[in-house]
Structures are given as structure tokens and as C-alpha cells.
Short mmCIF file of C-alpha atoms in Angstrom, two decimals:
data_model
loop_
_atom_site.label_atom_id
_atom_site.label_comp_id
_atom_site.label_asym_id
_atom_site.label_seq_id
_atom_site.Cartn_x
_atom_site.Cartn_y
_atom_site.Cartn_z
CA MET H 1 12.32 16.70 -80.40
CA SER H 2 14.20 15.59 -76.62
CA LYS H 3 15.96 17.83 -75.13
CA PHE H 4 18.53 15.64 -73.59
CA SER H 5 20.78 13.46 -74.96
CA THR H 6 19.89 9.73 -75.21
CA ILE H 7 22.20 6.58 -74.75
CA LEU H 8 22.30 3.23 -75.20
CA CYS H 9 21.29 0.70 -72.84
CA CYS H 10 24.58 -1.15 -72.42
CA ILE H 11 22.68 -4.56 -71.99
CA CYS H 12 19.55 -4.28 -74.09
CA GLY H 13 20.38 -0.92 -75.87
CA THR H 14 17.33 0.63 -75.22
CA PRO H 15 17.80 4.64 -75.33
CA ILE H 16 17.48 6.09 -71.92
CA PRO H 17 18.71 9.26 -70.58
CA PRO H 18 22.24 9.06 -69.53
CA ASN H 19 22.50 7.59 -65.97
CA PRO H 20 25.96 6.25 -64.33
CA SER H 21 24.91 2.63 -64.15
CA ALA H 22 23.85 3.00 -68.06
CA GLN H 23 21.48 0.29 -67.61
CA CYS H 24 17.76 1.07 -68.22
CA ALA H 25 14.97 1.11 -64.71
CA SER H 26 14.15 -3.48 -66.38
CA CYS H 27 18.29 -4.54 -66.80
CA LEU H 28 18.86 -2.69 -63.03
CA ALA H 29 16.05 -4.35 -61.19
CA SER H 30 17.06 -7.97 -62.69
CA GLN H 31 20.13 -7.63 -61.52
CA PHE H 32 19.61 -6.04 -57.86
CA ASP H 33 18.58 -8.60 -55.63
CA LEU H 34 16.16 -7.58 -52.29
CA THR H 35 15.79 -10.49 -50.84
CA SER H 36 19.93 -10.74 -50.03
CA ILE H 37 19.33 -7.31 -48.57
CA LEU H 38 16.09 -8.34 -46.40
CA SER H 39 18.00 -11.17 -45.82
CA LYS H 40 20.92 -9.27 -44.27
CA PRO H 41 20.86 -10.86 -40.63
CA THR H 42 21.80 -8.87 -37.32
CA SER H 43 25.51 -9.03 -36.14
CA GLY H 44 26.74 -12.45 -34.68
CA ASN H 45 23.87 -14.40 -36.79
CA THR H 46 23.85 -16.49 -40.14
CA GLU H 47 20.05 -16.43 -40.80
CA LEU H 48 17.32 -14.59 -40.03
CA ARG H 49 16.23 -16.00 -36.32
CA ILE H 50 12.76 -15.67 -34.37
CA CYS H 51 12.95 -17.09 -30.76
CA ARG H 52 10.04 -18.83 -28.38
CA CYS H 53 9.58 -20.53 -25.40
CA LYS H 54 9.43 -24.46 -25.77
CA ARG H 55 6.93 -24.68 -22.65
CA CYS H 56 4.37 -21.64 -22.20
CA LEU H 57 4.73 -21.30 -26.72
CA ARG H 58 5.17 -17.34 -26.14
CA TYR H 59 7.41 -15.57 -28.82
CA GLU H 60 10.78 -12.93 -27.75
CA THR H 61 10.17 -9.70 -28.85
CA SER H 62 13.55 -6.70 -29.57
CA SER H 63 13.00 -5.68 -26.23
CA GLY H 64 13.19 -9.03 -24.44
CA ARG H 65 9.90 -9.31 -23.50
CA PHE H 66 7.70 -13.27 -24.45
CA ILE H 67 4.28 -11.96 -25.54
CA PRO H 68 2.28 -14.97 -26.35
CA CYS H 69 0.76 -15.01 -31.12
CA SER H 70 -0.76 -17.21 -32.18
CA VAL H 71 -0.15 -19.10 -35.51
CA GLU H 72 -0.08 -17.00 -38.80
CA SER H 73 -1.63 -13.79 -36.64
CA PRO H 74 -0.94 -10.07 -37.44
CA GLU H 75 0.71 -9.97 -33.97
CA LEU H 76 3.60 -12.62 -34.94
CA MET H 77 3.88 -10.97 -38.79
CA THR H 78 4.13 -7.59 -36.44
CA LEU H 79 6.85 -9.53 -34.45
CA CYS H 80 8.65 -10.81 -37.40
CA LEU H 81 8.72 -7.39 -39.22
CA ASN H 82 10.69 -6.26 -36.85
CA SER H 83 13.50 -8.65 -36.60
CA ILE H 84 14.29 -7.99 -40.09
CA PRO H 85 17.06 -5.16 -39.42
CA ALA H 86 16.71 -3.37 -43.05
CA LEU H 87 12.75 -2.34 -42.09
CA SER H 88 13.77 -2.47 -38.09
CA LYS H 89 12.39 1.45 -38.31
CA ASN H 90 8.55 0.78 -38.11
CA HIS H 91 8.62 -0.46 -41.57
CA GLY H 92 8.95 2.49 -43.12
CA GLN H 93 11.97 4.46 -45.38
CA VAL H 94 15.41 2.60 -44.56
CA SER H 95 18.38 3.12 -46.27
CA ASP H 96 21.27 1.46 -46.84
CA THR H 97 24.16 2.95 -48.51
CA GLN H 98 26.75 -0.09 -48.86
CA SER H 99 24.53 -1.48 -50.95
CA GLY H 100 23.37 1.39 -53.10
CA VAL H 101 20.06 1.67 -51.85
CA LYS H 102 18.68 5.06 -50.88
CA SER H 103 15.47 4.08 -49.40
CA LEU H 104 13.62 1.09 -48.93
CA THR H 105 9.79 1.30 -48.62
CA LEU H 106 7.32 -2.04 -47.36
CA ILE H 107 3.71 -2.44 -49.77
CA ASP H 108 2.93 -5.82 -48.54
CA SER H 109 3.13 -8.35 -46.63
CA SER H 110 1.61 -12.02 -46.19
CA TRP H 111 1.83 -15.83 -44.74
CA VAL H 112 3.74 -18.74 -46.34
CA TRP H 113 2.42 -21.57 -45.01
CA THR H 114 5.01 -24.32 -43.38
CA GLU H 115 5.00 -27.42 -41.38
CA PRO H 116 4.23 -26.79 -38.20
CA HIS H 117 6.96 -28.97 -36.96
CA SER H 118 9.79 -27.57 -39.55
CA LYS H 119 10.73 -24.66 -37.22
CA ARG H 120 10.62 -22.30 -40.11
CA LEU H 121 8.36 -19.35 -40.85
CA LYS H 122 7.81 -17.80 -44.17
CA ILE H 123 6.44 -14.44 -45.00
CA ARG H 124 6.41 -12.91 -48.63
CA ILE H 125 6.88 -9.04 -48.70
CA THR H 126 6.41 -6.75 -51.52
CA VAL H 127 9.01 -4.17 -50.89
CA LYS H 128 10.17 -0.76 -53.06
CA ALA H 129 13.34 0.36 -53.82
CA THR H 130 15.20 3.65 -54.28
CA LEU H 131 18.45 3.52 -55.68
CA SER H 132 21.14 5.81 -54.31
CA LEU H 133 22.90 6.24 -57.73
CA ASN H 134 20.13 7.79 -59.94
CA ASP H 135 17.05 7.95 -58.06
CA VAL H 136 15.54 5.02 -59.74
CA SER H 137 13.00 2.81 -57.63
CA ILE H 138 12.36 -0.25 -58.26
CA GLN H 139 9.89 -2.76 -56.53
CA GLN H 140 10.70 -6.54 -55.48
CA ARG H 141 8.51 -9.48 -54.13
CA CYS H 142 11.17 -11.31 -51.61
CA LEU H 143 10.12 -14.39 -49.73
CA LEU H 144 12.03 -14.60 -46.06
CA THR H 145 12.67 -17.50 -43.51
CA PHE H 146 12.84 -17.11 -40.30
CA ILE H 147 14.18 -20.14 -38.54
CA GLU H 148 12.56 -20.54 -34.61
CA GLY H 149 14.76 -21.29 -32.21
CA ASN H 150 13.75 -22.64 -28.34
CA LYS H 151 14.72 -19.89 -25.01
CA GLN H 152 12.98 -20.35 -21.80
CA CYS H 153 11.70 -17.33 -20.51
CA ASP H 154 12.04 -15.91 -17.27
CA ASP H 155 8.36 -16.62 -16.11
CA CYS H 156 9.34 -20.45 -16.84
CA ASN H 157 12.64 -20.54 -15.39
CA LYS H 158 11.92 -19.56 -11.80
CA GLU H 159 8.84 -22.23 -11.85
CA PHE H 160 12.20 -25.12 -12.80
CA THR H 161 15.15 -23.47 -11.18
CA SER H 162 14.81 -23.60 -7.35
CA ARG H 163 17.64 -21.30 -6.82
CA THR H 164 16.05 -17.81 -8.52
CA TRP H 165 16.33 -15.42 -5.32
CA SER H 166 19.03 -12.97 -5.10
CA ALA H 167 17.32 -11.02 -1.92
CA ILE H 168 15.30 -11.96 1.19
CA VAL H 169 13.09 -9.17 3.47
CA GLN H 170 12.64 -10.86 6.57
CA ILE H 171 9.68 -8.96 8.71
CA ARG H 172 10.11 -10.45 12.41
CA SER H 173 7.06 -8.40 15.21
CA ARG H 174 9.62 -9.82 18.75
CA ARG H 175 6.46 -9.68 21.04
CA HIS H 176 5.72 -12.04 23.58
CA ASP H 177 1.95 -12.51 23.28
CA SER H 178 0.55 -14.02 20.09
CA SER H 179 -0.53 -10.42 19.08
CA LYS H 180 0.17 -9.92 15.45
CA ARG H 181 -1.65 -6.66 15.01
CA ASN H 182 1.40 -4.14 13.64
CA LEU H 183 1.70 -6.92 10.23
CA THR H 184 -2.26 -5.88 9.18
CA ARG H 185 -0.74 -2.66 8.03
CA LEU H 186 1.74 -5.11 6.32
CA GLU H 187 -0.74 -7.13 4.43
CA LEU H 188 -2.98 -4.11 3.63
CA GLY H 189 -0.75 -2.36 2.16
CA ILE H 190 0.78 -5.35 0.31
CA SER H 191 -2.57 -5.98 -0.94
CA THR H 192 -3.29 -3.44 -2.68
CA SER H 193 0.16 -2.99 -3.93
CA LYS H 194 0.97 -5.02 -7.59
CA GLU H 195 4.18 -4.12 -8.73
CA ILE H 196 5.04 -4.90 -5.18
CA ARG H 197 3.22 -8.56 -5.95
CA ARG H 198 4.76 -8.94 -9.43
CA LYS H 199 8.27 -8.88 -8.18
CA VAL H 200 8.04 -10.69 -5.02
CA ILE H 201 8.86 -14.16 -6.15
CA ASN H 202 7.90 -16.04 -3.20
CA ILE H 203 6.37 -15.26 0.14
CA GLU H 204 6.25 -18.24 3.57
CA ILE H 205 4.77 -17.27 6.47
CA SER H 206 7.19 -18.09 9.72
CA ARG H 207 6.60 -18.59 13.47
CA ASN H 208 7.08 -13.93 13.89
CA GLY H 209 6.76 -12.75 11.07
CA PHE H 210 6.78 -13.63 6.93
CA ASP H 211 9.94 -14.00 3.96
CA PHE H 212 9.56 -11.89 0.79
CA TYR H 213 11.85 -13.40 -1.64
CA PHE H 214 12.76 -11.07 -5.07
CA GLY H 215 15.00 -11.29 -8.23
CA SER H 216 17.19 -8.59 -7.54
CA GLN H 217 19.20 -6.40 -4.43
CA SER H 218 17.15 -3.35 -5.80
CA ALA H 219 13.55 -4.51 -5.34
CA ALA H 220 14.40 -5.55 -1.94
CA GLN H 221 15.66 -2.14 -0.84
CA THR H 222 12.65 -0.43 -2.19
CA PHE H 223 10.15 -3.12 -0.48
CA THR H 224 12.58 -2.22 2.44
CA SER H 225 12.04 1.41 2.32
CA PHE H 226 8.30 0.91 1.65
CA VAL H 227 8.21 -1.27 4.89
CA ASN H 228 9.68 1.29 6.96
CA ARG H 229 7.09 3.86 5.98
CA LEU H 230 4.24 1.95 6.72
CA ILE H 231 5.53 0.86 10.20
CA PRO H 232 8.92 1.91 12.32
CA VAL H 233 11.18 -1.02 11.88
CA ARG H 234 15.20 -1.72 12.63
CA THR H 235 16.85 -3.39 8.99
CA LYS H 236 20.07 -5.22 9.02
CA HIS H 237 21.19 -5.83 5.47
CA THR H 238 23.94 -9.03 5.22
CA GLN H 239 25.16 -10.72 2.38
CA LYS H 240 26.35 -14.32 1.44
CA LEU H 241 28.53 -15.14 -1.23
CA VAL H 242 27.13 -18.20 -3.38
CA SER H 243 29.82 -17.96 -6.55
CA THR H 244 31.79 -16.57 -8.13
CA ASP H 245 33.36 -16.91 -11.79
CA ASN H 246 36.86 -15.50 -11.97
CA HIS H 247 36.42 -15.41 -16.17
CA SER H 248 33.75 -13.26 -16.17
CA ASN H 249 35.10 -11.20 -13.18
CA THR H 250 31.72 -11.85 -11.78
CA ALA H 251 30.09 -13.20 -8.22
CA ASN H 252 26.87 -14.58 -7.27
CA VAL H 253 25.89 -13.25 -3.81
CA ARG H 254 22.34 -12.92 -1.75
CA HIS H 255 21.35 -10.76 0.62
CA THR H 256 19.64 -10.54 3.37
CA PHE H 257 17.51 -7.66 4.57
CA ILE H 258 15.87 -8.23 8.62
CA CYS H 259 13.43 -6.03 9.76
CA ASP H 260 12.42 -6.14 13.40
CA VAL H 261 8.96 -4.51 14.02
CA VAL H 262 8.27 -2.05 17.07
CA PRO H 263 6.92 -4.57 19.52
CA LEU H 264 4.19 -1.69 20.46
CA GLU H 265 0.88 -2.29 19.54
CA ARG H 266 -2.14 -0.37 19.61
CA ASP H 267 -3.69 0.65 23.14
CA ASP H 268 -0.98 -0.92 24.77
CA LEU H 269 0.22 0.54 28.37
CA VAL H 270 4.22 1.02 28.42
CA LEU H 271 6.10 1.33 31.27
CA LEU H 272 9.04 3.56 30.73
CA SER H 273 12.87 3.59 32.85
CA LYS H 274 13.78 6.09 34.80
CA GLN H 275 16.67 5.98 31.48
CA CYS H 276 14.30 6.61 28.72
CA ALA H 277 11.62 8.94 30.51
CA SER H 278 14.52 11.68 31.48
CA GLY H 279 14.19 12.74 27.86
CA MET H 280 10.40 12.44 27.73
CA GLY H 281 9.06 15.28 29.97
CA VAL H 282 5.77 15.25 28.85
CA LEU H 283 5.18 11.77 30.59
CA ARG H 284 5.21 12.66 34.30
CA GLY H 285 4.61 9.05 35.82
CA ARG H 286 6.49 6.86 33.12
CA ILE H 287 3.35 5.10 32.27
CA GLY H 288 2.07 6.11 28.66
CA LEU H 289 -1.21 4.27 26.73
CA VAL H 290 0.34 3.39 23.22
CA ILE H 291 -2.97 5.59 20.95
CA LYS H 292 -1.05 5.14 17.46
CA VAL H 293 0.90 3.13 15.43
CA GLY H 294 1.95 4.20 11.56
CA ASN H 295 5.31 5.73 10.67
CA ASN H 296 6.00 6.76 14.12
CA VAL H 297 4.36 5.20 17.88
CA ARG H 298 2.55 7.79 19.98
CA ILE H 299 2.80 7.30 23.52
CA ILE H 300 -0.36 9.38 25.93
CA ASP H 301 0.38 10.21 29.25
CA VAL H 302 -1.75 7.97 31.32
CA ALA H 303 -2.00 10.60 34.40
CA CYS H 304 -2.34 13.91 32.43
CA SER H 305 -2.88 16.61 33.83
CA ARG H 306 -6.19 18.59 33.75
CA VAL H 307 -5.19 21.68 33.04
CA SER H 308 -2.67 20.35 30.25
CA ASN H 309 -3.40 20.22 26.28
CA VAL H 310 -3.67 16.99 24.54
CA ASN H 311 -0.28 17.21 22.51
CA ASP H 312 1.72 18.73 26.06
CA SER H 313 0.74 15.40 27.49
CA SER H 314 1.85 12.86 24.30
CA VAL H 315 5.49 12.05 22.64
CA GLU H 316 5.49 10.23 19.12
CA LEU H 317 8.69 7.94 18.99
CA GLY H 318 10.13 7.18 15.52
CA GLN H 319 12.12 4.43 15.07
CA GLU H 320 15.59 5.53 15.86
CA SER H 321 14.32 6.86 19.16
CA TYR H 322 12.56 4.08 19.96
CA PHE H 323 15.35 1.20 18.88
CA ARG H 324 18.20 3.38 21.01
CA ASN H 325 16.44 3.07 24.03
CA GLU H 326 14.79 -0.40 23.30
CA LYS H 327 15.33 -1.91 26.56
CA PHE H 328 14.13 0.41 28.45
CA TYR H 329 10.14 0.43 27.37
CA LYS H 330 8.25 -2.60 28.78
CA VAL H 331 5.09 -3.09 28.11
CA LEU H 332 2.62 -3.92 31.33
CA LEU H 333 -0.88 -4.78 29.64
CA SER H 334 -2.65 -5.73 25.97
CA ALA H 335 -6.04 -5.11 24.49
CA GLY H 336 -6.70 -8.30 25.64
CA ARG H 337 -6.42 -7.57 29.53
CA CYS H 338 -9.14 -5.23 29.16
CA SER H 339 -12.05 -4.57 31.30
CA ARG H 340 -16.18 -3.24 30.83
CA PHE H 341 -16.63 0.23 32.32
CA VAL H 342 -20.14 2.05 32.19
CA VAL H 343 -19.55 5.77 32.42
CA VAL H 344 -21.11 8.15 35.08
CA ASP H 345 -20.23 11.36 34.58
CA VAL H 346 -17.71 13.04 32.32
CA ASP H 347 -16.62 16.19 32.92
CA VAL H 348 -14.53 17.94 30.04
CA CYS H 349 -11.25 19.87 31.59
CA GLY H 350 -11.25 23.45 30.29
CA GLY H 351 -14.14 24.14 28.71
CA SER H 352 -17.51 22.14 28.40
CA LYS H 353 -18.28 20.28 24.84
CA GLU H 354 -20.26 23.12 23.47
CA GLU H 355 -17.77 25.74 23.80
CA GLU H 356 -15.01 23.02 22.53
CA GLU H 357 -17.91 22.86 19.35
CA GLU H 358 -18.01 26.51 18.80
CA GLU H 359 -13.86 26.75 18.57
CA THR H 360 -13.28 24.22 16.58
CA ASP H 361 -17.09 24.99 13.98
CA SER H 362 -16.14 23.06 10.99
CA LYS H 363 -12.31 21.51 11.71
CA LYS H 364 -12.69 18.48 12.35
CA PRO H 365 -12.86 17.22 16.35
CA LYS H 366 -9.92 16.87 18.21
CA LEU H 367 -8.94 14.83 21.12
CA THR H 368 -10.03 16.45 24.56
CA LEU H 369 -8.83 15.65 27.99
CA ALA H 370 -11.90 14.59 30.42
CA ASP H 371 -11.95 13.86 33.83
CA VAL H 372 -14.56 10.90 34.05
CA THR H 373 -16.11 8.10 36.56
CA VAL H 374 -16.91 5.21 35.80
CA GLN H 375 -18.30 1.96 37.24
CA ARG H 376 -17.24 -1.33 36.26
CA GLU H 377 -19.86 -3.38 33.70
CA GLY H 378 -20.47 -5.74 37.17
CA ASP H 379 -20.67 -3.23 39.47
CA TYR H 380 -22.63 -0.90 37.48
CA CYS H 381 -26.42 -0.16 39.58
CA VAL H 382 -25.67 -2.91 42.09
CA ASN H 383 -23.18 -1.04 44.49
CA ASP H 384 -21.36 2.23 44.70
CA THR H 385 -17.69 1.51 44.08
CA TYR H 386 -16.59 4.17 41.32
CA LEU H 387 -13.12 3.99 39.58
CA THR H 388 -12.24 8.14 38.39
CA CYS H 389 -9.87 9.10 36.04
CA VAL H 390 -8.66 11.82 33.10
CA THR H 391 -8.61 10.13 29.65
CA HIS H 392 -8.30 11.57 26.17
CA LEU H 393 -11.29 10.33 24.86
CA GLY H 394 -13.52 13.11 25.95
CA HIS H 395 -14.66 14.35 22.45
CA ILE H 396 -16.53 11.26 22.58
CA LEU H 397 -17.39 9.93 26.50
CA GLU H 398 -21.26 11.12 27.58
CA ALA H 399 -22.76 9.29 30.15
CA GLY H 400 -24.43 5.45 29.95
CA ASP H 401 -21.46 4.68 27.49
CA GLU H 402 -19.57 1.25 27.75
CA VAL H 403 -15.72 1.67 27.47
CA GLU H 404 -12.84 -0.49 27.49
CA GLY H 405 -10.06 0.47 29.88
CA TYR H 406 -7.59 -1.36 32.30
CA ASP H 407 -8.33 -1.70 35.38
CA LEU H 408 -5.42 -0.54 37.46
CA THR H 409 -6.95 -1.24 40.62
CA ALA H 410 -6.68 -5.08 40.16
CA THR H 411 -4.06 -5.68 37.21
CA LEU H 412 -1.23 -4.13 38.62
CA ALA H 413 -2.80 -4.02 42.17
CA ASP H 414 0.62 -6.39 43.30
CA GLU H 415 2.79 -5.16 40.97
CA ASP H 416 5.92 -3.09 42.43
CA PHE H 417 6.54 -0.10 40.40
CA ASP H 418 8.48 1.94 43.37
CA ASP H 419 11.69 2.02 41.20
CA HIS H 420 10.23 2.86 37.99
CA LEU H 421 8.06 5.72 39.42
CA VAL H 422 7.87 9.38 40.02
CA LYS H 423 7.54 9.66 43.86
CA ALA H 424 4.91 12.42 43.65
CA PHE H 425 2.83 10.22 40.54
CA GLU H 426 0.05 9.03 41.41
CA MET H 427 -0.82 5.99 39.61
CA PRO H 428 -4.96 6.25 38.20
CA ASP H 429 -7.40 3.69 39.11
CA VAL H 430 -8.55 3.01 35.66
CA VAL H 431 -6.60 4.10 32.01
CA LEU H 432 -9.28 3.95 29.32
CA VAL H 433 -9.09 2.56 25.96
CA LYS H 434 -12.17 3.11 23.64
CA LYS H 435 -15.73 3.72 23.28
CA LEU H 436 -17.29 0.31 22.60
CA LYS H 437 -20.97 1.08 22.36
CA SER H 438 -23.39 4.90 22.92
CA GLY H 439 -25.67 4.59 25.76
CA GLY H 440 -26.17 8.39 26.58
CA ALA H 441 -27.51 11.22 25.01
CA SER H 442 -26.40 10.59 21.55
CA ALA H 443 -27.84 6.97 21.09
CA PRO H 444 -31.12 6.68 19.14
CA ALA H 445 -34.31 6.87 21.60
CA PRO H 446 -35.87 3.48 21.86
CA SER H 447 -39.28 3.40 19.96
CA VAL H 448 -42.07 2.84 22.85
CA VAL H 449 -45.54 2.57 20.73
CA THR H 450 -45.03 -1.19 19.59
CA ASP H 451 -47.70 -3.44 17.76
CA GLU H 452 -49.67 -4.15 20.78
CA ALA H 453 -50.24 -0.94 22.00
CA ALA H 454 -51.21 0.43 18.48
CA THR H 455 -53.68 -2.44 17.89
CA GLY H 456 -54.88 -3.28 21.20
CA LYS H 457 -54.60 -6.68 20.55
CA LYS H 458 -51.60 -9.01 22.14
CA LYS H 459 -49.94 -11.39 20.27
CA SER H 460 -49.30 -14.82 20.90
CA ARG H 461 -45.86 -16.46 21.82
CA ARG H 462 -45.50 -17.84 18.51
CA GLN H 463 -45.95 -14.68 16.04
CA ARG H 464 -43.84 -13.32 19.19
CA LYS H 465 -41.20 -15.67 18.59
CA LYS H 466 -41.58 -15.46 14.86
CA ASP H 467 -41.19 -11.83 14.63
CA LEU H 468 -38.16 -12.14 16.81
CA VAL H 469 -36.48 -14.22 14.51
CA LYS H 470 -37.52 -11.93 12.11
CA ASP H 471 -35.98 -9.16 13.42
CA THR H 472 -32.37 -10.74 14.04
CA LYS H 473 -32.43 -11.94 9.82
CA GLU H 474 -33.27 -8.47 9.25
CA LYS H 475 -30.30 -7.54 11.19
CA ASN H 476 -27.26 -10.26 10.81
CA GLY H 477 -28.54 -12.02 7.33
CA ARG H 478 -29.15 -14.98 9.19
CA GLY H 479 -31.29 -16.86 11.73
CA PRO H 480 -30.07 -16.61 15.89
CA ARG H 481 -27.32 -18.42 15.09
CA GLY H 482 -25.89 -16.91 12.67
CA ALA H 483 -25.87 -13.56 14.67
CA LYS H 484 -23.81 -15.28 17.30
CA THR H 485 -21.32 -16.02 14.44
CA ALA H 486 -20.97 -12.96 12.98
CA ASN H 487 -21.10 -11.29 16.42
CA LYS H 488 -18.17 -13.66 17.25
CA PHE H 489 -16.51 -13.15 13.69
CA GLU H 490 -16.85 -8.83 13.97
CA SER H 491 -14.79 -9.77 17.79
CA MET H 492 -12.29 -11.47 15.83
CA LEU H 493 -11.32 -8.92 13.33
CA GLU H 494 -11.59 -6.43 15.74
CA ASN H 495 -8.85 -7.90 17.58
CA MET H 496 -6.93 -8.79 14.69
CA GLY H 497 -7.75 -4.33 13.73
CA PHE H 498 -9.23 -5.01 10.93
CA MET H 499 -12.04 -3.07 12.32
CA GLY H 500 -12.25 0.03 14.07
CA ASP H 501 -14.14 0.78 16.48
CA GLU H 502 -15.51 4.33 17.60
CA ARG H 503 -12.78 5.53 19.16
CA GLU H 504 -10.42 5.13 15.85
CA ARG H 505 -13.26 6.65 13.93
CA LYS H 506 -13.16 9.57 15.34
CA MET H 507 -9.15 9.52 15.94
CA ARG H 508 -8.87 9.05 12.37
CA GLU H 509 -11.55 12.37 11.35
CA GLU H 510 -9.20 14.71 13.57
CA ASP H 511 -5.54 13.10 12.98
CA ASP H 512 -3.35 14.77 9.69
CA PHE H 513 -2.21 10.77 9.92
CA ASP H 514 -4.94 8.41 7.75
CA ASP H 515 -3.88 4.83 7.34
CA ASP H 516 -5.96 4.60 3.75
CA ASP H 517 -4.82 7.78 2.28
CA GLU H 518 -0.88 7.09 3.55
CA ILE H 519 -1.23 3.06 2.32
CA GLU H 520 -2.20 4.20 -0.90
CA GLY H 521 -0.03 6.81 -1.41
CA LEU H 522 3.30 4.67 -0.35
CA VAL H 523 2.36 2.37 -2.43
CA ASP H 524 1.80 4.70 -5.93
CA ASP H 525 5.85 5.50 -4.52
CA VAL H 526 6.37 1.65 -4.55
CA ASP H 527 4.78 1.22 -7.58
CA ARG H 528 6.86 3.98 -8.90
CA ALA H 529 10.35 3.01 -7.79
CA MET H 530 10.39 -0.66 -9.07
CA LEU H 531 8.89 0.77 -12.56
CA ASN H 532 11.75 2.36 -12.82
CA ASP H 533 14.24 -0.43 -11.54
CA GLU H 534 12.10 -3.05 -13.64
CA ASP H 535 15.42 -3.26 -16.06
CA GLU H 536 18.19 -3.52 -13.08
CA ASP H 537 19.24 -6.02 -11.88
CA GLY H 538 21.45 -4.56 -9.07
CA ASP H 539 24.80 -4.08 -8.69
CA GLU H 540 27.31 -7.07 -9.04
CA ASP H 541 29.09 -6.90 -5.89
CA GLU H 542 31.78 -9.09 -3.76
CA GLY H 543 29.96 -10.99 -1.03
CA ILE H 544 31.04 -12.14 2.73
CA GLU H 545 29.81 -15.22 3.84
CA VAL H 546 27.16 -14.11 6.74
CA GLU H 547 24.58 -16.37 8.42
CA ARG H 548 21.20 -15.93 7.56
CA GLY H 549 18.69 -13.91 10.04
CA GLU H 550 16.72 -15.99 12.47
CA ASP H 551 13.15 -16.46 12.95
#
């Protein structure tokens, strides 16, 4: 016997427990249409739509991205189900109180074949719905139709539209000679950043630098800050109004960022005027050698005191310090004017090298001042013409080493610097720049035991020639002609700044500033910044008419 009283269904007359609708589950399911609920489009649309790029055939997601999907693929099925408003929450249980549905649960889905030219996508889904009146669950199969619309993606829009950029960053190196070694550091930083290459629309090479085009002002500002932390630059921002829309109160503004790179390069010999040198007491003679160009420029005095420290004889210039007194700096000699010398004697100032090594122990080697006597490469073992100087390369120089430097007795003999130099200053004979090849005690001793001495037989001329070609191939991977080409290629890379010499490797070990580590850290920072600004199109600023920067 039933515990509760029953009523008859108002449609079929079946005895059922009392409920507000007074209908059984079968009659209620036959009168309830889930297709109308699932086919209800979003606001502003009258039907379910899915957008596809006509050129690249990619489909647009709910987040605005375009992804490739093949016809009747699981990826396209997921994209269609996500575009159904009633099932937009991960295809799970979604309530619709206005339609009397307490929850909707997706059970199954499948494709229904359509003609490719019909621009229609049909899927058959099985949905279980729980009604909010009496918690009755009904399950129905619904056929949904999606209309495929055309919408051009951003990538295709960039290719077909000539006016795609809204900001440009112009990087210029204002040097009188053709050397652009400072720009190689920038190229290295750009080549290691994926986000920069993804954000840059186009790159153009100009006479004195590069032009980088961006789609938004925020991306250009992030790139400008990255360049400013990589090399010292002076940035100037200008704007140009392209068009305005009075109805929507918006403006199309193009931004130009002009970045002037510091025209000082490593190994440059720089002359400072009286106005600039007055604030730098470390440069006794107002002539300095550029030993590092990073986020700061480090200049060391060419006539260091024998009792001073290297840090006391050098100064670091930042971006503001240099450009504030830009007209007071003059490049006397660049790396292309260097001559070769042979070290005759090295006398470390303030102690021997053994004492210096004992003090540092396992620490990184530091720059050491030394009194060095050298001879020109052409005068070595020919005459008794010696040149002396105090150099900062005392920690790597030994007697017999080959070095490069500026021969001031020959290059600056006809110049008049009396108005710029201190009266008590004595011009050094030579300024050493870098070490080329070891020829002292640190060089490996040549082998004195030959095949002829071991066997007691003398090789023929043809055999000696074969051995020479074999040794050359093992060393360079090619014959004598390939060895010559390899030497020229290495020399070109060194002039461009890609191959560090022995002095540069030693300085990297002792210096707190490591190019590779810093560039990697800066690249990580700019990648994170550009990812944060990915969805931002920049502020809508009102612009003023400004001419574009000069090359």
C-alpha cells in the first residue's frame, strides 16, 4: 500500500505522485524542447555562428585566437561546444532558471555530414536536463546547426594591409667611421628573444642602424626599455596624428621612438675636454681608453699612476652622464688604427704576479697595472727601439707575447693637444689594447722530437709536403687555401665583435658584468613584459604632427 496519495496525469491519466505540473515524466519530456534552449544564441546574434578565416582556414576561439582545425575533428567539436551559451562552462552542469531547467549535462555528441560549400556545421548532442519544478530528469537528442562566417585573422590582416604598424623604434649609431660594433650586442639580444621577434611586425635596415615596427605603443615602449638596459641610448619620443573619428571619439596616432646609441666602442681612444674632465679626477691626462661598453661605458686612464689601483684610474659613464656632455668627447683613434707589438719586459706595479695570485686565491682574476716595455713587430730583434707604458693588462701579459695597441709616437705626433691636455701630463709612447697571442712562459713548448729524429731517416720532399697539408687540414678542416679563408673569417668576426680575444675572456672572468648572462636576464624580463601587454592595444592618445626622425 502506497504511503502517499497519488494523482492522475492531466494528459495521459497515469497515476503519479503529486507535483506542481500535474504531469508524468513522459508527458513532461514530450512537451519540453531542449533544442530551443541549446540553440539560443548570444546577445546580438539570431543564430549560432562560428567564424573562420577565409585565407588561412583557421577557426576563431572564444578568446579571439585563431587555431587550425580539420573538418569533423575533435578540436572543431570542442570549439563548437564551447560556442553554445547553455554549455559554455566546460560542457558540465549549467542551470537555466528562466527556462525551468535546473541543470544541463552533456552526455554525447557526434557530427552530422554537411556539404562543404553549405557553410553549415551540424552536430547531434545528447543532453540530460533536470527540471527545477519537481527535480525530474529528462534526456533528449538535439540537432544543432552552426553557420560558418568569414572573419579575417590578425596575421592575414597584417599581410594584406600596408598600414599595420602604430609605433616605430629607430635605432641609430652616430659614428663617423663605418664601425657598428655596438649594434652587434643589440642583434644578439633580439636573436635570443622569441617575444621580441613575435611582436615586431617588420625590420628595416637603414644607413646608420635599424627600424623596428610594432603594432602597439606598449610593445614599442617595452622594446625601448630593453634596448636602454642593453646599451646606453638617448631616447626621444614623437607622435603623429594620422586620423580621428569624431563619432567614436578615437584617434589614430603613430608613435616614433628615436634611440641614439652612444658612439663609443670598445678599444676607442677618447679625448676629453677641460669642461668634461673637470668632474672626472681619475683621468689625469684627459685621454682614456674604452675597455667596456655595456649598460655603462667604462673608460680607463692611459697614463695610470704606478701606485694607484685600476678602479681608481677608471670611470663608468651612464646614459645621462655621457649625453649631458656629449660634445666634450672626441674619438682620437679606433680599433682599426691599432699596431702590433711584442712584449719585452713586464713589471707588475705594487707586487709580483705570484703575490697577486696568492692574494686572490680562488677568486676571479682582476685587472692589474704593470709597467710594460714593448717593441714594434717590425723592430723586434732588429734594432734597440723600445717603447714603455703603464697598462691594465698586467695580469695576462708576459715577455714574448704579441699585443695590439696604439703607437702614439707615430699616430699623434703631428696633432696639437696642448689646449686639451694637462700641463704636467706626459704622453705615453704606446697604449696597449689587447693580447693577441701568447709567446712567453705560458705558451706551450714546441715539440723537439720529430719523426726524422725518431727513425733516423730523412723524409722525401713529397712526403714532407703531404704531412704539411695533412696538418693544415686537421687544424682548419681544409687545405692551405681553406686555412687562409678561415683566418680571414675569424679576423672579420673579431672586428665585428663576435669573437672575443684573450684579454676579453680574462676580463669577463674578473668582471661582475657578463654579457651572456645579462642579455639572457634582460631577454627574460622583456619576454615577461611583452606577454603582460599582449592583450593591450595601447592607450588611445591624441597626437600632434611631428616629423619622422632622420636616419
